[in-house]
Coordinates of C-alpha atoms and ligand atoms in Angstrom, one line a residue:
M10 CA 45.3 -11.9 -17.4
K11 CA 44.1 -9.7 -14.6
A12 CA 41.4 -11.0 -12.3
W13 CA 40.0 -9.8 -9.0
R14 CA 40.2 -12.5 -6.4
F15 CA 39.0 -12.7 -2.9
H16 CA 41.6 -13.8 -0.5
A17 CA 39.1 -13.5 2.4
F18 CA 35.9 -11.7 3.1
G19 CA 36.8 -7.9 2.5
D20 CA 40.3 -8.8 1.1
L21 CA 39.9 -8.3 -2.7
R22 CA 43.2 -8.3 -4.8
L23 CA 43.8 -7.8 -8.5
D24 CA 45.9 -10.9 -9.3
D25 CA 47.5 -12.3 -12.2
V26 CA 45.8 -15.7 -13.3
P27 CA 46.0 -18.0 -16.3
E28 CA 43.7 -17.1 -19.1
P29 CA 40.8 -19.5 -19.7
T30 CA 40.5 -21.2 -23.1
A31 CA 37.3 -21.9 -25.0
A32 CA 36.0 -25.3 -24.0
A33 CA 33.1 -27.2 -25.7
G34 CA 29.8 -25.7 -25.1
H35 CA 31.5 -22.6 -23.6
V36 CA 32.4 -18.9 -24.9
L37 CA 35.3 -16.9 -24.1
V38 CA 34.3 -13.3 -23.5
E39 CA 36.0 -9.9 -22.7
P40 CA 33.9 -8.1 -20.1
I41 CA 32.8 -4.7 -21.2
C42 CA 30.6 -3.5 -18.3
V43 CA 30.2 -5.3 -15.1
Q44 CA 28.2 -4.5 -11.9
P45 CA 28.1 -6.1 -8.5
S46 CA 24.7 -7.3 -7.4
V47 CA 23.5 -6.1 -3.9
T48 CA 23.9 -9.7 -2.8
E49 CA 27.5 -9.9 -4.0
A50 CA 28.4 -6.5 -2.6
Q51 CA 27.1 -7.6 0.9
L52 CA 28.9 -11.0 0.7
A53 CA 32.1 -9.3 -0.2
Q54 CA 32.2 -7.8 3.2
G55 CA 31.1 -11.1 4.9
I56 CA 27.6 -9.8 5.7
P57 CA 25.2 -12.8 5.9
T58 CA 22.6 -12.9 3.0
L59 CA 21.8 -15.3 0.3
A60 CA 24.5 -18.0 -0.3
Y61 CA 26.6 -16.7 2.6
D62 CA 27.4 -20.2 4.0
R63 CA 28.4 -21.5 0.7
V64 CA 30.6 -18.6 -0.1
K65 CA 32.1 -18.8 3.4
R66 CA 33.0 -22.4 3.0
R67 CA 34.5 -21.9 -0.4
L68 CA 36.7 -19.0 0.8
E69 CA 37.9 -21.2 3.9
T70 CA 38.9 -24.0 1.6
E71 CA 39.8 -22.6 -1.8
A72 CA 40.9 -18.9 -1.3
P73 CA 42.2 -17.1 -3.3
L74 CA 39.1 -17.4 -5.4
Q75 CA 37.5 -15.5 -8.2
L76 CA 34.1 -14.8 -7.2
F77 CA 31.0 -12.8 -8.3
G78 CA 30.4 -10.8 -11.6
H79 CA 27.1 -12.3 -13.1
E80 CA 25.7 -9.0 -14.1
F81 CA 27.5 -8.0 -17.3
C82 CA 27.9 -7.0 -20.8
A83 CA 30.7 -8.8 -22.7
R84 CA 32.1 -9.1 -26.1
V85 CA 32.6 -12.7 -27.5
L86 CA 36.2 -13.4 -28.3
E87 CA 36.2 -17.1 -29.1
V88 CA 33.7 -20.0 -29.0
G89 CA 34.3 -23.6 -28.2
P90 CA 33.1 -26.7 -30.1
G91 CA 29.4 -27.0 -30.4
V92 CA 28.6 -23.5 -29.7
T93 CA 26.0 -22.2 -32.3
R94 CA 24.1 -19.2 -31.0
V95 CA 26.9 -16.7 -30.7
K96 CA 30.1 -15.9 -32.6
P97 CA 33.2 -13.8 -32.0
G98 CA 32.4 -10.0 -32.1
D99 CA 28.8 -10.6 -30.7
R100 CA 27.9 -8.5 -27.6
V101 CA 26.1 -10.8 -24.9
A102 CA 24.5 -10.7 -21.5
A103 CA 23.8 -13.7 -19.4
R104 CA 21.5 -15.3 -16.8
A105 CA 23.1 -16.4 -13.6
K106 CA 21.5 -19.7 -12.5
L107 CA 22.0 -22.5 -14.9
P108 CA 20.3 -25.8 -15.1
C109 CA 22.6 -29.0 -14.6
G110 CA 21.5 -30.7 -17.8
Q111 CA 21.4 -34.2 -16.1
C112 CA 18.9 -34.5 -13.3
P113 CA 15.4 -36.0 -13.9
L114 CA 13.9 -32.5 -14.0
C115 CA 16.4 -31.4 -16.7
L116 CA 16.0 -34.5 -18.6
S117 CA 12.2 -34.2 -18.6
E118 CA 12.2 -30.7 -20.1
R119 CA 11.6 -29.0 -16.7
S120 CA 15.1 -27.6 -16.3
T121 CA 13.6 -24.3 -15.1
L122 CA 13.0 -26.1 -11.8
C123 CA 16.5 -27.5 -11.5
R124 CA 18.5 -26.3 -8.5
K125 CA 21.5 -28.5 -9.2
G126 CA 23.3 -26.5 -11.9
P127 CA 26.0 -23.9 -11.4
V128 CA 25.5 -20.1 -10.7
I129 CA 27.9 -17.8 -12.5
G130 CA 30.2 -16.0 -10.1
F131 CA 29.4 -18.4 -7.3
D132 CA 30.3 -21.8 -8.8
L133 CA 32.0 -20.5 -12.0
P134 CA 34.3 -17.6 -12.3
G135 CA 32.4 -14.4 -13.2
C136 CA 33.3 -11.2 -15.0
F137 CA 35.4 -9.2 -12.6
A138 CA 38.3 -10.2 -14.9
E139 CA 39.9 -9.4 -18.3
R140 CA 38.4 -12.6 -19.7
A141 CA 35.7 -15.0 -18.7
L142 CA 34.6 -18.4 -19.8
I143 CA 30.7 -18.6 -19.8
P144 CA 28.5 -21.6 -20.8
E145 CA 26.7 -20.8 -24.0
I146 CA 23.3 -21.7 -22.5
A147 CA 23.6 -18.7 -20.2
L148 CA 24.0 -16.3 -23.0
T149 CA 21.8 -14.0 -25.0
L150 CA 22.8 -11.6 -27.8
V151 CA 22.3 -8.0 -26.9
D152 CA 20.3 -5.8 -29.5
E153 CA 22.4 -2.8 -30.8
R154 CA 19.8 -0.3 -29.6
I155 CA 20.8 -1.3 -26.1
S156 CA 23.9 0.3 -24.4
D157 CA 26.8 -1.6 -22.8
S158 CA 25.6 0.1 -19.4
E159 CA 22.0 -1.0 -19.9
A160 CA 23.0 -4.5 -21.1
A161 CA 24.8 -5.1 -17.7
C162 CA 21.4 -4.7 -16.1
L163 CA 19.7 -7.4 -18.1
Q164 CA 20.4 -10.2 -15.7
S165 CA 18.6 -8.4 -12.8
L166 CA 15.9 -7.4 -15.2
S167 CA 15.3 -10.9 -16.1
D168 CA 14.7 -11.8 -12.3
S169 CA 12.3 -8.9 -12.1
V170 CA 10.4 -10.3 -15.2
A171 CA 10.2 -13.7 -13.4
A172 CA 9.0 -11.9 -10.2
V173 CA 6.1 -10.3 -12.2
E174 CA 5.2 -13.4 -14.0
T175 CA 5.0 -15.3 -10.6
A176 CA 2.4 -12.5 -9.6
G177 CA 0.0 -13.6 -12.3
L178 CA -1.2 -10.1 -12.7
Q179 CA -4.9 -9.6 -13.8
V180 CA -5.6 -6.6 -16.0
A181 CA -6.3 -3.5 -13.8
D182 CA -4.9 -5.1 -10.6
T183 CA -3.8 -2.5 -8.1
V184 CA 0.0 -3.1 -7.4
V185 CA 2.2 -1.8 -4.5
I186 CA 5.9 -2.0 -4.6
F187 CA 7.9 -1.6 -1.5
G188 CA 11.4 -0.4 -2.4
Q189 CA 12.4 1.6 -5.4
G190 CA 16.0 0.4 -5.9
S191 CA 16.8 -1.2 -9.3
M192 CA 14.6 -4.4 -8.9
G193 CA 11.6 -2.3 -7.5
L194 CA 11.8 0.2 -10.4
E195 CA 12.0 -2.9 -12.8
C196 CA 9.1 -4.5 -11.3
L197 CA 7.2 -1.2 -11.4
Q198 CA 7.8 -1.0 -15.3
I199 CA 7.3 -4.5 -16.1
A200 CA 3.9 -4.6 -14.0
R201 CA 2.9 -1.3 -16.0
I202 CA 3.3 -3.1 -19.4
S203 CA 1.8 -6.5 -18.0
G204 CA -1.6 -5.1 -17.3
A205 CA -1.5 -3.5 -13.8
G206 CA -3.9 -0.7 -13.1
R207 CA -2.9 1.7 -10.5
I208 CA 0.6 1.4 -9.1
I209 CA 1.8 2.7 -5.8
T210 CA 5.4 2.7 -4.9
V211 CA 7.0 3.2 -1.4
D212 CA 10.6 4.1 -0.4
V213 CA 12.4 6.3 2.1
R214 CA 14.7 8.0 -0.3
D215 CA 13.3 11.2 -2.1
E216 CA 15.5 10.7 -5.2
A217 CA 14.4 7.1 -5.6
L218 CA 10.7 8.2 -5.3
A219 CA 11.3 10.9 -8.1
V220 CA 12.8 8.2 -10.4
S221 CA 9.7 6.0 -9.6
R222 CA 7.3 8.8 -10.7
E223 CA 9.3 9.5 -13.8
L224 CA 9.1 5.7 -14.6
G225 CA 5.3 5.6 -14.2
A226 CA 4.3 5.2 -10.5
D227 CA 0.7 6.7 -10.0
H228 CA 1.4 7.4 -6.3
A229 CA 5.1 7.4 -4.9
L230 CA 4.9 7.4 -1.0
N231 CA 7.7 8.2 1.5
A232 CA 7.5 5.5 4.2
N233 CA 9.0 8.1 6.7
A234 CA 6.3 10.6 6.0
G235 CA 3.4 8.9 7.9
D236 CA 1.5 5.7 8.2
V237 CA 2.3 4.1 4.7
V238 CA -0.2 1.2 5.1
A239 CA -3.0 3.7 6.0
A240 CA -2.2 5.8 3.0
I241 CA -2.3 2.7 0.8
R242 CA -5.6 1.6 2.3
D243 CA -7.0 5.2 1.7
L244 CA -6.0 4.8 -2.0
T245 CA -7.7 1.4 -2.3
E246 CA -11.0 2.1 -0.8
G247 CA -9.9 0.5 2.4
N248 CA -9.3 -2.9 0.8
G249 CA -5.5 -3.0 0.2
A250 CA -3.8 -3.9 -3.1
D251 CA -4.3 -6.9 -5.2
V252 CA -0.7 -7.6 -5.4
V253 CA 2.4 -6.3 -3.4
F254 CA 6.1 -6.7 -4.3
E255 CA 8.4 -6.4 -1.4
C256 CA 11.7 -5.3 -2.6
A257 CA 13.0 -3.3 0.4
G258 CA 13.9 -5.9 3.1
G259 CA 17.2 -6.8 4.4
S260 CA 20.0 -5.5 6.8
P261 CA 19.4 -1.9 8.1
K262 CA 23.1 -1.5 8.3
Q263 CA 23.2 -1.4 4.5
G264 CA 20.2 1.1 4.5
L265 CA 17.7 -1.8 3.8
A266 CA 14.3 -1.9 5.6
G267 CA 14.9 -4.8 8.0
N268 CA 11.6 -6.8 8.1
R269 CA 9.4 -3.6 8.3
S270 CA 8.6 -3.6 4.6
L271 CA 7.6 -7.2 4.8
L272 CA 5.3 -6.5 7.8
N273 CA 3.9 -3.5 5.8
A274 CA 3.4 -5.6 2.7
L275 CA 1.4 -8.2 4.6
D276 CA -0.7 -5.3 6.0
A277 CA -1.1 -3.5 2.7
V278 CA -2.4 -6.4 0.6
R279 CA -6.0 -7.2 0.3
S280 CA -7.4 -10.4 1.6
G281 CA -6.7 -13.3 -0.9
G282 CA -4.0 -11.0 -2.4
K283 CA -0.6 -11.9 -3.2
V284 CA 2.8 -10.7 -1.7
I285 CA 5.8 -11.4 -3.9
G286 CA 8.9 -11.8 -1.8
V287 CA 11.8 -10.4 -3.9
S288 CA 14.2 -9.3 -1.0
W289 CA 16.6 -11.5 0.8
F290 CA 16.8 -11.2 4.6
G291 CA 20.0 -12.8 5.6
G292 CA 18.5 -14.7 8.4
P293 CA 15.1 -16.2 9.9
L294 CA 12.1 -14.0 10.5
E295 CA 9.3 -14.1 12.7
V296 CA 6.0 -13.8 10.8
N297 CA 2.4 -14.2 12.3
I298 CA 1.3 -17.2 10.2
D299 CA -2.2 -17.1 11.5
Y300 CA -2.6 -13.6 10.2
L301 CA -1.8 -14.7 6.8
R302 CA -4.1 -17.9 7.0
E303 CA -6.9 -15.8 8.5
R304 CA -6.7 -13.4 5.5
S305 CA -6.0 -16.2 2.9
L306 CA -2.9 -14.4 1.7
R307 CA -0.5 -15.9 -0.8
Y308 CA 3.1 -15.3 0.0
L309 CA 5.0 -16.2 -3.1
F310 CA 8.6 -16.2 -4.2
P311 CA 9.8 -15.6 -7.8
D312 CA 10.8 -18.4 -10.1
I313 CA 14.4 -18.6 -11.4
S314 CA 14.7 -16.6 -14.6
T315 CA 15.0 -18.5 -17.7
L316 CA 16.6 -18.0 -21.0
G317 CA 13.2 -17.0 -22.2
H318 CA 13.0 -14.3 -19.5
L319 CA 16.3 -13.0 -20.4
E320 CA 15.5 -12.8 -24.1
H321 CA 12.3 -10.9 -23.3
T322 CA 14.4 -8.3 -21.4
V323 CA 16.2 -7.7 -24.5
R324 CA 12.9 -6.8 -26.4
L325 CA 11.7 -4.8 -23.5
V326 CA 14.8 -2.5 -23.2
A327 CA 15.4 -2.4 -27.0
S328 CA 11.9 -1.3 -27.8
G329 CA 11.9 1.3 -24.9
R330 CA 9.2 -0.3 -22.8
V331 CA 11.5 -0.6 -20.0
R332 CA 13.9 2.2 -19.2
L333 CA 17.1 1.6 -17.4
K334 CA 19.0 4.8 -18.0
P335 CA 17.2 6.8 -15.3
T336 CA 18.4 4.2 -12.6
I337 CA 22.0 4.2 -13.6
T338 CA 23.6 6.5 -11.2
H339 CA 27.2 5.5 -10.9
V340 CA 29.5 4.4 -13.8
L341 CA 33.2 3.9 -13.0
S342 CA 36.2 3.5 -15.4
G343 CA 38.8 0.8 -15.5
I344 CA 39.2 -2.6 -14.0
G345 CA 40.9 -0.8 -10.9
A346 CA 37.5 0.6 -9.8
V347 CA 35.9 -2.7 -9.0
P348 CA 36.4 -2.6 -5.2
R349 CA 34.9 1.0 -5.3
A350 CA 31.9 -0.4 -7.1
F351 CA 31.4 -2.9 -4.4
E352 CA 31.6 -0.2 -1.6
I353 CA 29.0 1.9 -3.4
T354 CA 26.7 -1.0 -4.1
A355 CA 26.8 -2.1 -0.4
Q356 CA 25.9 1.4 0.8
K357 CA 23.6 2.6 -2.0
G358 CA 21.7 4.8 0.6
K359 CA 24.8 6.6 1.6
Y360 CA 26.0 7.1 -2.1
K361 CA 22.5 8.0 -3.3
A362 CA 22.9 5.0 -5.8
I363 CA 19.7 3.3 -7.4
N364 CA 21.2 0.8 -9.7
P365 CA 24.5 -1.1 -8.4
A366 CA 27.6 1.0 -9.4
Q367 CA 29.0 -0.1 -12.8
V368 CA 32.5 -0.5 -14.1
M369 CA 33.5 0.0 -17.6
M370 CA 36.3 -2.5 -17.5
R371 CA 38.6 -0.9 -20.1
G372 CA 38.2 2.5 -18.5
Ligands
ZN410 ZN1 19.1 -30.3 -13.4

């Protein structure tokens, strides 16, 4: 079969590789629609971010290597022994980070806390290939009301569901979301249906702000148009927001906000409020801890998304409570378009992309 393999950072080739066969507890699938995550698109070029050291070590010792491809919609071709939840012909999507099933946490039914299990696309081959072998525990069935394109976004959406759950919203909380890329827009919609009162969103791209308004933001502010923290304080009677989601940080070379959005988030939240750190920064940051301490701030990071979160995303999208179509800006055709999807996703600002670029694998 054909599979995209990394021979080094920035060296992606469509190679012939042996086709996997269905093993116990595993499902052989044909990827229908796949998108690189922003993290994957940056790692593909060797830009330091989440998991950079691990990927670098694997490339140095194991290349050529099938990497990435955990955000997908696929068709089940064959199931291995013991698989009960899916059958050939089903459409499926997956969560990425899996429990190991063997550590004390997993054995005491706290597998959601396990950090020892494999990650699809990082430890296991993902879906930038004609076939992929996926553990059954990763998979959920896709409702027929959800398109292939939308289904490829469910993994990312499940991470956003986990982020909003981590925030523990109270009914009528004022919420600010920095960054209106795909995860920021997802957090907006999930916060809306999870009890948020007023929602204020921030970005520097007018096209993203327009989508944000369409998807329910009460105020969508352009951070380049003035003092955004002052504007948020004006809108919240001088208090600041109850909860702030920081979804914009990261390398400015890729059009992300550096650490400015985090510093703004810490200023825009009220005393005792919560900042939810969704972004990855790719390196250490200097933060004035005394400022957080003095204001009793909670700086929290999202839990890993579980199968329960993923199944919830299916209900949210199938019922129309979360809309993904307005965020899907680039859909490419054929397995040959995969490198182009990485390029667009790594430079979303330049290409005016909101969601990562998708590839319909059969063209
Ligand atoms: Zn475990």
